XYZ file of C-alpha atoms in Angstrom:
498
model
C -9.383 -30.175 -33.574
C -11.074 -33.594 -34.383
C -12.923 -33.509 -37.801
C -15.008 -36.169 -37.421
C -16.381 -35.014 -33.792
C -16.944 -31.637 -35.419
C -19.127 -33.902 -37.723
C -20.769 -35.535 -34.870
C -21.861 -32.490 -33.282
C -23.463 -31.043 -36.346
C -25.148 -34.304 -37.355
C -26.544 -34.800 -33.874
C -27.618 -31.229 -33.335
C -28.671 -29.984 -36.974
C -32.709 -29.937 -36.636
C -31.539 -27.887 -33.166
C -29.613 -25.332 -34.770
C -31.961 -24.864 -38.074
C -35.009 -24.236 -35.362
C -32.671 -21.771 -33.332
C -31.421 -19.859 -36.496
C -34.407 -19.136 -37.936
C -36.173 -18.006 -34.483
C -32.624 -15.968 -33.871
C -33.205 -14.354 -38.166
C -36.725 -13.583 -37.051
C -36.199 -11.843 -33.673
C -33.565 -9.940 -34.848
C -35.290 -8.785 -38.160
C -38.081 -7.925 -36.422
C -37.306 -4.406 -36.650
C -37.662 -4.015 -40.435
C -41.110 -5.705 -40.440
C -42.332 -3.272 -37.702
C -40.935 0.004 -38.495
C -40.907 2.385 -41.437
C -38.703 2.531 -44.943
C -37.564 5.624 -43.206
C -35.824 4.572 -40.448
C -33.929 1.450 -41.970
C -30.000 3.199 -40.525
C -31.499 2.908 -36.896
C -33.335 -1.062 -38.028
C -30.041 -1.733 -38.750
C -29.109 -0.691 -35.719
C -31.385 -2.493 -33.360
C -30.662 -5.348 -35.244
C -26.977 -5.654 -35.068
C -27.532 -5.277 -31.276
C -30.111 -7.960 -30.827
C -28.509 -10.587 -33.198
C -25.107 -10.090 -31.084
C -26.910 -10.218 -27.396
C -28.800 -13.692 -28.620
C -25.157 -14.606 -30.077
C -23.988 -14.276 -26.599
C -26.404 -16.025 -24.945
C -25.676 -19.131 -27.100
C -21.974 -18.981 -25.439
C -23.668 -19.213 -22.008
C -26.239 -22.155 -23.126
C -24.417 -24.344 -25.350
C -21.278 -25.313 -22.795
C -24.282 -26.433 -20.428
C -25.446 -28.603 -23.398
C -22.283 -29.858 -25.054
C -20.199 -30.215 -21.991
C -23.034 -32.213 -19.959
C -21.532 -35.214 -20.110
C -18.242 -34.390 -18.295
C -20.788 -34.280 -15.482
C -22.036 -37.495 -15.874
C -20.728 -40.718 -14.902
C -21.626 -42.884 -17.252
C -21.063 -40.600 -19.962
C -17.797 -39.256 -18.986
C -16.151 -42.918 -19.101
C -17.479 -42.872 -22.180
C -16.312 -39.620 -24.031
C -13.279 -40.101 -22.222
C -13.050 -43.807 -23.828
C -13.128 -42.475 -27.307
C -10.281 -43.117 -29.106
C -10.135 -38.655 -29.371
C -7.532 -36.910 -27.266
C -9.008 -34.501 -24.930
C -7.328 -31.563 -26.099
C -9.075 -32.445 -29.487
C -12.286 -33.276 -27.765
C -12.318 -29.688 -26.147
C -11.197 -27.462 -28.960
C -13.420 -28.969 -30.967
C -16.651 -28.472 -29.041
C -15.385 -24.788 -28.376
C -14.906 -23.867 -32.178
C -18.501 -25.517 -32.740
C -20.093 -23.414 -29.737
C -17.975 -19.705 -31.006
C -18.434 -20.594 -34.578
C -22.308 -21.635 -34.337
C -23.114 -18.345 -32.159
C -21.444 -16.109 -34.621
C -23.032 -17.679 -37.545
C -26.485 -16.712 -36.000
C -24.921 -13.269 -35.249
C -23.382 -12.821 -39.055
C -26.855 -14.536 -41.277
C -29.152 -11.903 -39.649
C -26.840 -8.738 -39.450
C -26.009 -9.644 -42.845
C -29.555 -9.458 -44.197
C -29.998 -6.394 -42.434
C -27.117 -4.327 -44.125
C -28.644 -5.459 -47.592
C -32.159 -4.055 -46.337
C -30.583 -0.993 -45.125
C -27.799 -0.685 -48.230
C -25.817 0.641 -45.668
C -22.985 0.163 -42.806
C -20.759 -2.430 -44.472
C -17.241 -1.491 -43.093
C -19.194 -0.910 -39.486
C -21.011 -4.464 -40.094
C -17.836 -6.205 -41.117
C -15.589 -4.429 -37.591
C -18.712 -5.561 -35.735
C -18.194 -9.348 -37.297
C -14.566 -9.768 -37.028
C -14.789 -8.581 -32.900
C -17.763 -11.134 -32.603
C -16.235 -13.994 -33.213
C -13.471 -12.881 -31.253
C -15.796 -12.146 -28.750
C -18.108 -15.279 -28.908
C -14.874 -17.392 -28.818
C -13.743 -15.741 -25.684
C -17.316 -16.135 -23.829
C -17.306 -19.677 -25.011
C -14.061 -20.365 -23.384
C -15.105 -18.379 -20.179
C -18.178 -19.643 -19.331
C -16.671 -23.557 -20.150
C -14.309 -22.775 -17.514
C -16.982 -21.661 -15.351
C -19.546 -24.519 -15.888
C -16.259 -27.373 -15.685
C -15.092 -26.108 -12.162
C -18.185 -27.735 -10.225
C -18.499 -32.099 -10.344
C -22.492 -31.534 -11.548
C -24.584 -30.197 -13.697
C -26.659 -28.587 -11.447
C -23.746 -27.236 -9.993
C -22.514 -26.318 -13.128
C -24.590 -24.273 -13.809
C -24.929 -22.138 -10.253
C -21.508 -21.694 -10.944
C -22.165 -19.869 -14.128
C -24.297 -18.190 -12.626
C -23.178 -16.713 -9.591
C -19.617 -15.867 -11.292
C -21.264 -14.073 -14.444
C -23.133 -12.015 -11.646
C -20.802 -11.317 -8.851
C -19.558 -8.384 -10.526
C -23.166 -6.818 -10.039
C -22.896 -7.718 -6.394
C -19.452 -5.777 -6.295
C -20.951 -3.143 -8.054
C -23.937 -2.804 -5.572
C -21.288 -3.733 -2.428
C -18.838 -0.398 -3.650
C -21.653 1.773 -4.336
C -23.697 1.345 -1.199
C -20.585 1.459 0.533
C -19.307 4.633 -0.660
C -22.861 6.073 -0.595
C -23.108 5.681 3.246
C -19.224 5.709 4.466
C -18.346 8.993 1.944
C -19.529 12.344 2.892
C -21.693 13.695 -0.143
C -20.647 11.596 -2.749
C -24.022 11.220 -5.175
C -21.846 10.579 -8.118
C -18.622 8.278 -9.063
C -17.261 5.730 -11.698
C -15.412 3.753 -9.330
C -18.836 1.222 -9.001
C -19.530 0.963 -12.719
C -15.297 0.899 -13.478
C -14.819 -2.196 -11.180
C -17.444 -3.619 -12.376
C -16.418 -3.780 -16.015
C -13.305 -4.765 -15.824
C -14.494 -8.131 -13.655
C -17.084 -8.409 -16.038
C -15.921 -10.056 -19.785
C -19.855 -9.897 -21.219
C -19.500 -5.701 -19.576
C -16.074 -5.174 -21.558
C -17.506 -7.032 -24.617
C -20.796 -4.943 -24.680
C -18.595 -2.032 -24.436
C -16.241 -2.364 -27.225
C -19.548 -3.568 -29.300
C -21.372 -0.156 -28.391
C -18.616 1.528 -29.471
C -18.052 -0.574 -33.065
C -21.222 0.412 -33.662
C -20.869 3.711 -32.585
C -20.141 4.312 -36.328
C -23.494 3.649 -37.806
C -25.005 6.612 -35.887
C -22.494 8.804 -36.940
C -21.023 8.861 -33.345
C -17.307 9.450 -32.620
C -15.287 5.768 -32.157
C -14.582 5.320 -28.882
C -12.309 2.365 -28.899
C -10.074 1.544 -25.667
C -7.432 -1.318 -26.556
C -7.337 -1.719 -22.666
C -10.871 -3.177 -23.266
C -9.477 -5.571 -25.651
C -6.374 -6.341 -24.097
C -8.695 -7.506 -20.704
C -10.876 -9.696 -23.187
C -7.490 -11.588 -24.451
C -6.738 -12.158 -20.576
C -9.673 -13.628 -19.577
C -9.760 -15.731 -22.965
C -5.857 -16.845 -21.664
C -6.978 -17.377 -18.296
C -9.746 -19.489 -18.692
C -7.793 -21.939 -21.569
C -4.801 -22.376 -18.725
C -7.983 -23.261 -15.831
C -9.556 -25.566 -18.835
C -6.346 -27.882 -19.064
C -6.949 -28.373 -15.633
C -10.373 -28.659 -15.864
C -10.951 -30.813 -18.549
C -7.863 -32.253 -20.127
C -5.797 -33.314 -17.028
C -9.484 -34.227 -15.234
C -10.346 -37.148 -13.281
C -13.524 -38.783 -14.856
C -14.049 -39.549 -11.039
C -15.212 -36.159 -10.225
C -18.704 -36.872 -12.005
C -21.402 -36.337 -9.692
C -19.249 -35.525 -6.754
C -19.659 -32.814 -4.487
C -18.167 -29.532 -5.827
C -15.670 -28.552 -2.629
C -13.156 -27.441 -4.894
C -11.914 -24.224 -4.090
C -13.201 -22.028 -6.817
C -16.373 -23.654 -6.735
C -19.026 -23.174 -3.439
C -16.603 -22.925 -0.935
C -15.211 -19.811 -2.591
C -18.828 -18.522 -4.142
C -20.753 -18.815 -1.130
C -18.088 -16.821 1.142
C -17.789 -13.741 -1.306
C -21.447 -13.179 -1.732
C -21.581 -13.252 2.288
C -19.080 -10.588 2.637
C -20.646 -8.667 0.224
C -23.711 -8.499 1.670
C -21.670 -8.470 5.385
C -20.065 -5.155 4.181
C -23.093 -3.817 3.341
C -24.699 -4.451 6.500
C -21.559 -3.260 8.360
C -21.190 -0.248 6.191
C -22.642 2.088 8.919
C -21.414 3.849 11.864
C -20.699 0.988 14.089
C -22.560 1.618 17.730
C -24.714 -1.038 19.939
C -27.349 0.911 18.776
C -26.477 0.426 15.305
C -25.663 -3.549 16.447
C -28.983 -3.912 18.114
C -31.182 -2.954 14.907
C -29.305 -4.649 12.246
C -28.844 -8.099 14.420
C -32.311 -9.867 12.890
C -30.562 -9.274 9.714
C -27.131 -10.665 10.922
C -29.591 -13.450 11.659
C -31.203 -13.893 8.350
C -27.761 -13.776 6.704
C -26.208 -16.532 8.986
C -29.680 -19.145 8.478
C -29.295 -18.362 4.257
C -25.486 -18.554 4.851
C -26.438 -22.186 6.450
C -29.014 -23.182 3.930
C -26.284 -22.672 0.906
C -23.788 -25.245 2.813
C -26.861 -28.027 2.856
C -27.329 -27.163 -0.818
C -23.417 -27.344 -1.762
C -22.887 -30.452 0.512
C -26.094 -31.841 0.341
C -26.566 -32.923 3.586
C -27.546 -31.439 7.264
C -24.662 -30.361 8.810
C -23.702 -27.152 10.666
C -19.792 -27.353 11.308
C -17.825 -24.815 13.687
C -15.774 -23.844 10.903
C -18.472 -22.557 8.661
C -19.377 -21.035 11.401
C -16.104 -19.512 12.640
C -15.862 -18.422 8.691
C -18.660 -16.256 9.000
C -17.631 -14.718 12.539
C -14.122 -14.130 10.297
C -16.493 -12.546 7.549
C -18.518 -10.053 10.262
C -15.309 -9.101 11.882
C -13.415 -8.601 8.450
C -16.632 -6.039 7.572
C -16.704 -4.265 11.080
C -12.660 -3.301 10.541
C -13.204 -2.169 6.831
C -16.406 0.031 8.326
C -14.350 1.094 11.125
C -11.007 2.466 8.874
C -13.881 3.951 6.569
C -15.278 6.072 9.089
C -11.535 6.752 10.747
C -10.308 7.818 7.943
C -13.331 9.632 6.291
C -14.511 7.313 3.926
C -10.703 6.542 2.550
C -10.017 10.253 2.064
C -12.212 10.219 -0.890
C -14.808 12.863 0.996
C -11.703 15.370 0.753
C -10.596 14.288 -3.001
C -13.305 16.267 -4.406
C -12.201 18.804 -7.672
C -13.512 22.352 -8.331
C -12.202 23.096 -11.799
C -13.735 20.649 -14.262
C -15.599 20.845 -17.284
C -17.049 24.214 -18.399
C -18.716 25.389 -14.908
C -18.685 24.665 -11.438
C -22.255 25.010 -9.480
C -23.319 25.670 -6.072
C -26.784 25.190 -5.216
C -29.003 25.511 -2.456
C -32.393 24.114 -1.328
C -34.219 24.480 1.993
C -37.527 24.738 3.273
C -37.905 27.415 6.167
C -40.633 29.616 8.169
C -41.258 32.938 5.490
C -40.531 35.230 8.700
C -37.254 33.414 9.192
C -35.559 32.018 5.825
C -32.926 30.509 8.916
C -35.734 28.646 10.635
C -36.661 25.076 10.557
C -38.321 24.628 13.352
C -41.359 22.583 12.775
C -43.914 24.076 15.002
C -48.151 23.258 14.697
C -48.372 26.226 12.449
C -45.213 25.921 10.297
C -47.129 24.678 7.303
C -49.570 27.031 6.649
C -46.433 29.672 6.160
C -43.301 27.914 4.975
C -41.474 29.097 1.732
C -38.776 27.131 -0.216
C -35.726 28.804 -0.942
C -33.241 28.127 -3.697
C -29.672 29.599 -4.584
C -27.854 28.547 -7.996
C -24.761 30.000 -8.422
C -22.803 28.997 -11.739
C -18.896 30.004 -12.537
C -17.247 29.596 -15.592
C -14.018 27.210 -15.405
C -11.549 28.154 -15.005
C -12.685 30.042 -11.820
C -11.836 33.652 -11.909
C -9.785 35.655 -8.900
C -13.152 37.621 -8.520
C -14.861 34.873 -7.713
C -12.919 33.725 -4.531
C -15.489 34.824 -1.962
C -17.968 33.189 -2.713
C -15.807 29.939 -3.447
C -14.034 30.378 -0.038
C -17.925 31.325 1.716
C -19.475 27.495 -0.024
C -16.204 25.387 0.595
C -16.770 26.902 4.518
C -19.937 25.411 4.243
C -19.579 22.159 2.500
C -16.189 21.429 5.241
C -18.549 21.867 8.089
C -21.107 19.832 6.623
C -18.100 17.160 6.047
C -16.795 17.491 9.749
C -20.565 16.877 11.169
C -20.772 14.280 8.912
C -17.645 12.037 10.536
C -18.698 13.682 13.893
C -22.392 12.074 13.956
C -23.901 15.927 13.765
C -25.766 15.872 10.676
C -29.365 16.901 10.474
C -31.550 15.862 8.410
C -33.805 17.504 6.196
C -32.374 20.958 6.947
C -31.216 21.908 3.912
C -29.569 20.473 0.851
C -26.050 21.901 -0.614
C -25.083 20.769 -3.962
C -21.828 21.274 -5.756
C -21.025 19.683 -9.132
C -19.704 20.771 -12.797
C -21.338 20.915 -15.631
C -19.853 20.703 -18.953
C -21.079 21.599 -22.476
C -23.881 24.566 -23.127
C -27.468 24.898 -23.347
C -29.528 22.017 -23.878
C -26.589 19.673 -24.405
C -25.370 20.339 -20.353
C -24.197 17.533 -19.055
C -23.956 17.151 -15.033
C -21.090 15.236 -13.264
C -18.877 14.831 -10.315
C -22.001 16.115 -8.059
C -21.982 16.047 -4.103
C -24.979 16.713 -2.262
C -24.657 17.512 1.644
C -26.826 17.930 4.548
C -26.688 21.338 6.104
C -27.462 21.616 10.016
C -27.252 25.651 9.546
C -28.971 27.195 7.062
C -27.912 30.262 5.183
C -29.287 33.627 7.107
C -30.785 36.286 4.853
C -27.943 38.256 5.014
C -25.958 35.366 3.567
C -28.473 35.114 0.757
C -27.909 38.538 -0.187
C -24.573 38.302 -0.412
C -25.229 34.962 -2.899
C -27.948 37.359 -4.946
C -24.795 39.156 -6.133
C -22.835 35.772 -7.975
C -26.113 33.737 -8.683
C -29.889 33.505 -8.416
C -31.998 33.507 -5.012
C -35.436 32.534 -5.413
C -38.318 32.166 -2.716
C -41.469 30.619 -3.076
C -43.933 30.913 -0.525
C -47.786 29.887 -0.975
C -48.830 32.345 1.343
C -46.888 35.143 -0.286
C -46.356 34.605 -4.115
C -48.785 31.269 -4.955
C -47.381 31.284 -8.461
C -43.767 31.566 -9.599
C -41.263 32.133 -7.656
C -39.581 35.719 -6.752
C -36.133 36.821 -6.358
C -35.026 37.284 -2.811
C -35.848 40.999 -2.930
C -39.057 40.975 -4.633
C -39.910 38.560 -1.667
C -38.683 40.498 1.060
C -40.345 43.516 -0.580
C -43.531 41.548 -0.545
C -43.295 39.896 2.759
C -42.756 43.270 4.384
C -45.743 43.860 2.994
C -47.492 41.092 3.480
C -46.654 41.818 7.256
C -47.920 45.539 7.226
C -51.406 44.203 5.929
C -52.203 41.376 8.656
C -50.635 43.360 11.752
C-alpha cells in the first residue's frame, strides 16, 4: 500500500465523505428520533441493518468513482505514469473504498448501542464480519467494473453480474414450476441463488450475527463464510489480470473480452430461452410462443449494437442464438422425458411433525363427483373440502388412507407427463407441517390437478381419518357442514322442492 496515495485520496475526496457520513449517521439513526424510549433493542436493530446495507452500497459506488480513470485514456497514461507500482496503486484504493464503507457502518451502529446501552458483543461480531465483508464486496465488484474497456460499460457489467443470480433464480423456479408435477414449494431456486450471489451470502451471515440482539438462536454456517473468502480470492487473482498486468490501451475500447458482453449477453438469452422453452414442446406450443422468439432475437440484436456500437447483424450472432433455442428445446425435452429430472417422484412423506392431505373442489350439490358446467350449475354448486392430518411418524393404522391419496396424487402425476390434466377440477394438496398451534409452519407442499374427483363414497371413507366439509349456498348459506350433516340436509332439501 502507497501512503501518500492513501493521502491523496482522502485529501481529494474529504468534503465528499464528511457530506456522505453525516447523511449515512442520519438515515441510519433515524429510528431513535421516530420511535419510542421503549423500543430502543429493536432501534438498534433497524439501525445496524440500515447502516450495513448503505455500507454496502458504498462498495458498489466507490470502484465506479475511484477506478474511473483506468477507463480513460488520458487518465490511464497518467496514473499509470506515476512513479506508484500498480499493485500499490490497487491495494491502496481498495483499503480506502472497504475501510471508508465500514467507517460509515461502525460511527452510526456505534452511536446506536450507546442509545440503546445494549448489544455490545452482538455490535462488535457484526463489526469485525463488516469489514470483512465490505473488503470482499470492494474487491468483487472492482473485478466486475475492470473487466469491460469503459465506463459505461463498466458499469453494465456490475450490473448485470450482481443480478444474474436473480435471473437464475427466476430461470430454476419457473422451470421447475412448469416441467415438475406439483411442486409449489422448493429451496433449490433461493439455494442457487445464494451461493452465486456474495451480497445474498453476506446478508445472510449478517441476519444471522444479528440474530443475537432479538434473542434468536445463532444460525451461523462457516460454508457461508468459506464461499465469501472464495469469491474475495477469486476476484484478487482476475484483478492482477485486470489491473496490474493491464494494457493502458484497452481505455475506451470495445469490451469483447470474454467475460464481458459476449459472455453477459448470451446467459441472460438462455435464461430467458429456457423459460420460453420450458413447456411441452408441440407446433402448437411453437406457433404461440414464436412472436416472443421474435421479440427475444430483435432485443438479442439491439444488445450487440449497444456492446459493439455499431449496425451490424453477423451470422454468428445469429447462429449463437439458433445454438441457444436448440440448447433450451433439448433441456425442455429431457425435462419432460424424464419427468421433470425425477424430482416429481422425489417427494417425502415423513417430515416434520405431520403430514397433510387436503382436498378442494367445486361440484353440482346433487353430485359432489360432477363438474360439469351446465347453464344452471351456478345457482346449485357447493365447495367441498377434505383435511386430513397424521402425526409423523405415520402410524400402521393409517396405511389406507396413505395408500388411497398416494393412488391419487400418482395418477394425477402420470396425466400430468401424459398431457391429461384438467384444469380446475379439483385441487389435491399434500405437504408437512411442523411445530403446533399457532407457531405451524408449512413446507415441502405439492399441489396437483385432479381430472377425477373423489365420489361420495370416497368422502366417507376420508370422514373417518380427517374432516369433510360442504358448503353449498343453496343448502347451508352460512358455515359450512360436515359431509353428513349435508347429505342429511340435502336429502332434505330434495324432499321439500320435489
Amino acid at each position: 500500500m502507497n501512503r501518500k496515495y492513501l493521502e491523496y485520496l482522502i485529501k481529494q475526496r474529504k468534503t465528499a465523505c464528511l457530506f456522505f457520513g453525516l447523511l449515512v449517521c442520519a438515515i441510519s439513526l433515524s429510528p431513535f428520533i421516530t420511535r419510542s424510549i421503549d423500543s430502543w433493542v429493536i432501534n438498534l436493530n433497524t439501525t445496524m441493518e440500515t447502516a450495513f446495507v448503505l455500507g454496502t452500497v458504498f462498495t458498489f459506488v466507490l470502484p465506479a468513482v475511484l477506478l474511473a480513470w483506468v477507463h480513460s485514456r488520458r487518465s490511464a497514461d497518467l496514473y499509470l505514469a506515476l512513479p506508484v507500482k500498480r499493485k500499490d496503486l490497487l491495494i491502496t484504493t481498495t483499503v480506502f473504498i472497504a475501510l471508508l464503507s465500514w467507517i460509515y457502518f461502525l460511527i452510526p451502529t456505534a452511536i446506536a448501542v450507546l442509545l440503546s446501552r445494549s448489544g455490545l458483543q452482538m455490535w462488535l461480531a457484526c463489526s469485525v464480519f463488516a469489514l470483512f465483508f465490505y473488503t470482499v464486496m470492494t474487491l468483487f465488484n472492482s473485478m466486475l467494473y475492470l473487466i469491460a474497456n469503459n465506463i459505461f460499460d463498466g458499469i453494465v457489467m456490475m450490473g448485470a453480474y450482481s443480478l444474474l443470480p436473480v435471473a437464475v433464480f427466476g430461470v430454476i423456479s419457473a422451470f421447475l414450476d412448469i416441467c415438475v408435477a406439483g411442486l409449489r414449494s422448493t429451496d433449490l431456486p433461493v439455494t442457487v441463488m445464494r451461493w452465486l450471489s456474495p451480497t445474498g451470502l453476506g446478508a445472510m451471515i449478517y441476519n444471522n450475527l444479528l440474530a443475537a440482539s432479538m434473542n434468536r438462536p445463532l444460525a451461523f454456517k462457516a460454508g457461508y463464510f468459506m464461499a465469501l473468502v472464495a469469491y474475495g480470492l477469486l476476484a484478487s487473482y482476475v484483478l492482477k489480470a485486470e489491473f496490474i498486468d493491464r494494457q493502458s490501451e484497452r481505455a475506451e475500447q470495445v469490451s469483447d473480452r470474454f467475460f464481458s458482453y459476449p459472455l453477459v449477453i448470451n446467459l441472460y438469452a438462455l435464461c430467458i430461452l429456457i423459460v420460453l422453452s420450458a413447456g411441452r414442446l408441440s407446433l402448437q406450443y411453437l406457433r404461440n410462443h414464436l412472436i416472443w422468439y421474435l421479440i427475444l432475437l430483435l432485443i438479442y440484436i439491439v444488445a450487440m449494437f449497444i456492446y459493439r456500437r455499431r449496425i451490424q447483424v453477423r451470422l454468428k450472432d445469429l447462429g449463437v442464438f439458433l445454438a441457444g433455442i436448440l440448447l433450451s428445446f433439448a433441456l425442455s425435452a429431457a425435462a419432460w422425458g424424464t419427468r421433470g429430472f425425477g424430482l416429481a417422484d422425489s417427494y417425502r412423506l415423513e417430515e416434520g411433525d405431520a403430514l397433510v392431505y387436503s382436498y378442494w373442489a367445486t361440484v353440482d350439490m346433487y353430485d359432489l363427483t360432477n363438474r360439469e358446467q351446465t347453464e344452471d350449475f351456478w345457482s346449485h354448486y357447493a365447495d367441498v373440502s377434505v383435511e386430513v392430518q397424521l402425526p409423523v411418524p405415520l402410524k400402521e393404522q393409517d396405511q389406507p388412507v396413505i395408500g388411497f391419496m398416494e393412488e391419487k396424487r400418482r395418477d394425477a402425476i402420470n396425466r400430468f407427463y401424459e398431457g391429461d390434466e384438467i384444469h380446475y377440477n379439483g385441487w389435491l394438496q399434500i405437504y408437512n407441517q411442523r411445530g403446533i398451534g399457532e407457531k405451524t409452519e408449512d413446507f415441502n407442499y405439492w399441489q396437483y390437478n385432479m381430472k377425477t374427483l373423489f365420489t361420495e363414497e370416497e368422502l366417507k371413507q376420508l370422514a373417518e381419518y380427517g374432516t369433510v366439509t360442504v358448503y353449498a349456498p343453496e343448502i347451508n348459506d352460512g358455515e359450512p357442514l360436515s359431509l353428513e350433516e349435508f347429505l342429511e340436509a340435502r336429502e332434505a332439501y330434495i324432499h321439500d322442492h320435489e
